[in-house]
């Protein structure tokens, strides 16, 4: 993937979709070619008027990864409203099926930045998409455990409204500025200290040995 892919993960009703839309809106306003990848699970629920069965989870995870990959081919910044990892998490939580983790984590690792939305927003109903506020903490723990166990770094995004968007943007801006930081570091002179006795190879040990500075 040649673009910056930002993966948004988090328990239900933690503002992932709203955050993705707002970040894309702000970046687009700055002239950045940014796009949001919608959640395949949401489209499935709308199309079938139900939540998926256990054997349908793998296809949803594959579709989510495909959408992200396609978006990355044509845009500079991709905001993914969840990844296949979330499908694996819910397969584990709801069906006790852990079979999707390996592929989901492999696909998730392709993202350049992972943003985990905090539980500091109030839970709200959203039709078939929501199971209830009681599932948020265990799902949040499963996400953290999966990322930490596979050494996939992540940033927790917290706050409300503009503060939440700015929190996410600060992490994304840091990612996007990485090439420039490397150039600045390469071109900046480094400060060096030279010993007054630099022609004496034993001066450091000698100074330590006889108590002289």
C-alpha positions as a printed Julia matrix, in Angstrom:
213×3 Matrix{Float64}:
   0.0     0.0    0.0
   1.47    3.36  -1.03
  -0.93    5.52   0.98
  -1.27    6.07   4.71
  -3.83    3.62   6.09
  -5.32    4.51   9.46
  -7.31    1.74  11.13
 -10.08    2.71  13.53
 -11.01    0.02  16.02
 -13.05    0.06  19.19
 -16.09   -1.3   20.96
 -19.57   -0.37  19.79
 -20.84    3.17  20.27
 -17.38    4.68  20.7
 -17.69    7.03  17.73
 -15.6     5.26  15.1
 -17.79    6.16  12.12
 -18.3     9.76  13.2
 -14.6    10.15  13.9
 -13.62    8.74  10.5
 -16.01   11.09   8.71
 -14.81   14.15  10.61
 -11.14   13.38  10.11
 -11.69   12.89   6.37
 -13.63   16.16   6.24
 -10.83   18.08   7.95
  -8.05   16.52   5.88
  -9.98   17.05   2.64
 -10.41   20.7    3.61
  -6.63   20.95   3.81
  -6.26   19.57   0.31
  -5.33   16.04   1.39
  -6.7    13.2   -0.76
  -8.44   11.37   2.09
 -11.23    8.8    1.97
 -13.25    6.81   4.49
 -13.75    3.06   4.06
 -17.22    2.1    5.35
 -17.86   -0.86   7.62
 -18.76   -4.05   5.73
 -20.71   -5.37   8.73
 -23.05   -2.38   8.71
 -23.78   -2.9    5.01
 -24.44   -6.6    5.65
 -26.96   -5.82   8.4
 -28.76   -3.28   6.21
 -28.89   -5.64   3.25
 -30.07   -8.72   5.17
 -31.94   -6.98   8.01
 -30.13   -9.16  10.55
 -26.73   -9.73  12.09
 -24.43  -12.32  10.49
 -24.28  -15.95  11.49
 -21.02  -17.56  12.55
 -20.24  -19.03   9.13
 -20.77  -15.6    7.49
 -18.17  -13.79   9.58
 -15.15  -14.78   7.48
 -16.64  -13.32   4.29
 -17.34  -10.02   6.07
 -13.75   -9.85   7.31
 -12.44  -10.54   3.81
 -14.7    -7.86   2.33
 -13.47   -5.3    4.88
  -9.85   -6.0    4.01
 -10.61   -5.82   0.29
 -12.28   -2.43   0.68
  -9.28   -1.04   2.52
  -6.85   -2.41  -0.05
  -8.83   -0.94  -2.96
  -9.08    2.46  -1.3
  -5.34    2.49  -0.66
  -4.65    2.11  -4.38
  -6.25    5.43  -5.24
  -6.0     7.74  -2.21
  -3.26    9.32  -0.12
  -4.92    8.78   3.25
  -7.39    6.0    4.06
  -9.54    6.04   7.2
 -10.82    2.5    7.73
 -13.99    2.35   9.81
 -12.84   -0.9   11.46
 -10.73   -3.71  10.02
 -11.07   -7.47   9.84
  -9.74   -7.54  13.39
 -13.09   -6.31  14.72
 -14.87   -9.16  12.94
 -12.47  -11.61  14.56
 -13.03   -9.99  17.95
 -16.81  -10.31  17.72
 -16.56  -13.87  16.4
 -14.58  -14.66  19.51
 -16.9   -12.77  21.85
 -20.26  -13.89  20.43
 -19.54  -17.33  18.95
 -16.38  -18.3   20.88
 -14.77  -18.76  17.48
 -11.1   -17.73  17.4
 -10.4   -19.04  13.92
 -10.41  -15.61  12.26
  -7.64  -14.05  14.35
  -4.58  -15.13  12.35
  -5.7   -13.73   9.02
  -7.34  -10.68  10.59
  -4.2    -9.72  12.51
  -2.04  -10.28   9.44
  -4.3    -7.96   7.43
  -4.55   -5.41  10.24
  -0.75   -5.23  10.46
  -0.74   -3.61   7.01
  -2.18   -0.42   8.51
   0.28    2.38   9.21
  -1.53    3.59  12.32
  -4.13    2.08  14.64
  -6.49    4.33  16.58
  -8.47    2.71  19.4
 -11.55    4.72  20.37
 -11.99    5.16  24.09
 -15.07    4.15  26.09
 -15.58    7.71  27.35
 -18.64    8.31  25.11
 -22.12    7.38  26.28
 -23.63    4.27  24.71
 -26.43    4.89  22.2
 -28.66    2.44  20.34
 -28.11    1.86  16.62
 -30.48   -0.86  15.47
 -28.89   -4.2   14.67
 -25.39   -2.79  15.1
 -25.5    -2.6   18.9
 -25.63   -5.37  21.51
 -25.74   -3.16  24.59
 -23.45   -1.16  26.88
 -22.49   -4.28  28.84
 -20.41   -5.63  25.93
 -18.17   -2.6   25.53
 -15.62   -3.28  28.26
 -15.02   -6.96  27.42
 -14.74   -6.13  23.7
 -12.33   -3.3   24.47
 -10.2    -5.72  26.48
 -10.17   -8.26  23.65
  -8.99   -5.59  21.21
  -6.18   -4.46  23.5
  -5.1    -8.02  24.22
  -4.97   -8.93  20.53
  -2.96   -5.85  19.57
  -0.56   -6.12  22.49
  -0.04   -9.86  22.12
   0.95   -9.4   18.47
   3.0    -6.28  19.22
   0.84   -4.0   17.09
   1.12   -0.45  18.48
  -1.97    1.71  18.85
  -3.05    5.16  20.0
  -6.08    5.57  22.25
  -8.34    8.39  21.06
 -10.4    10.08  23.77
 -12.36   13.27  24.32
 -15.63   14.6   23.0
 -16.52   16.42  19.81
 -13.73   18.57  18.4
 -11.31   17.39  21.08
 -11.72   13.78  19.96
 -11.16   14.7   16.32
  -8.1    16.78  17.18
  -6.71   13.92  19.25
  -6.95   11.62  16.25
  -5.57   14.25  13.88
  -2.5    14.81  16.04
  -1.57   11.13  15.71
  -2.25   11.14  11.96
  -0.26   14.34  11.43
   2.67   12.8   13.29
   2.51    9.81  10.94
   2.31   11.96   7.83
   5.21   14.17   8.97
   7.58   11.21   9.47
   9.42   11.62   6.1
  10.02   15.32   6.77
  11.29   14.61  10.27
  13.75   12.13   8.84
  14.98   14.71   6.32
  15.36   17.35   9.02
  17.27   14.94  11.23
  19.59   13.97   8.36
  20.36   17.57   7.43
  20.76   18.98  10.96
  24.32   19.14  12.35
  24.85   17.06  15.44
  26.45   18.57  18.53
  29.63   16.83  19.56
  31.97   17.23  22.49
  35.68   16.76  22.02
  37.95   15.92  24.9
  40.88   18.3   25.45
  43.06   15.2   25.47
  41.43   13.48  22.51
  44.86   12.36  21.25
  45.26   10.3   24.4
  43.37    7.04  23.97
  43.52    6.31  27.69
  42.41    9.78  28.91
  38.86    8.77  29.91
  39.99    5.79  31.94
  42.92    7.74  33.35
  40.64   10.57  34.49
  38.27    8.14  36.18
  41.15    6.24  37.74
  42.88    9.13  39.52
  39.78   11.14  40.36
  40.45   13.95  37.88
  37.54   15.36  35.79
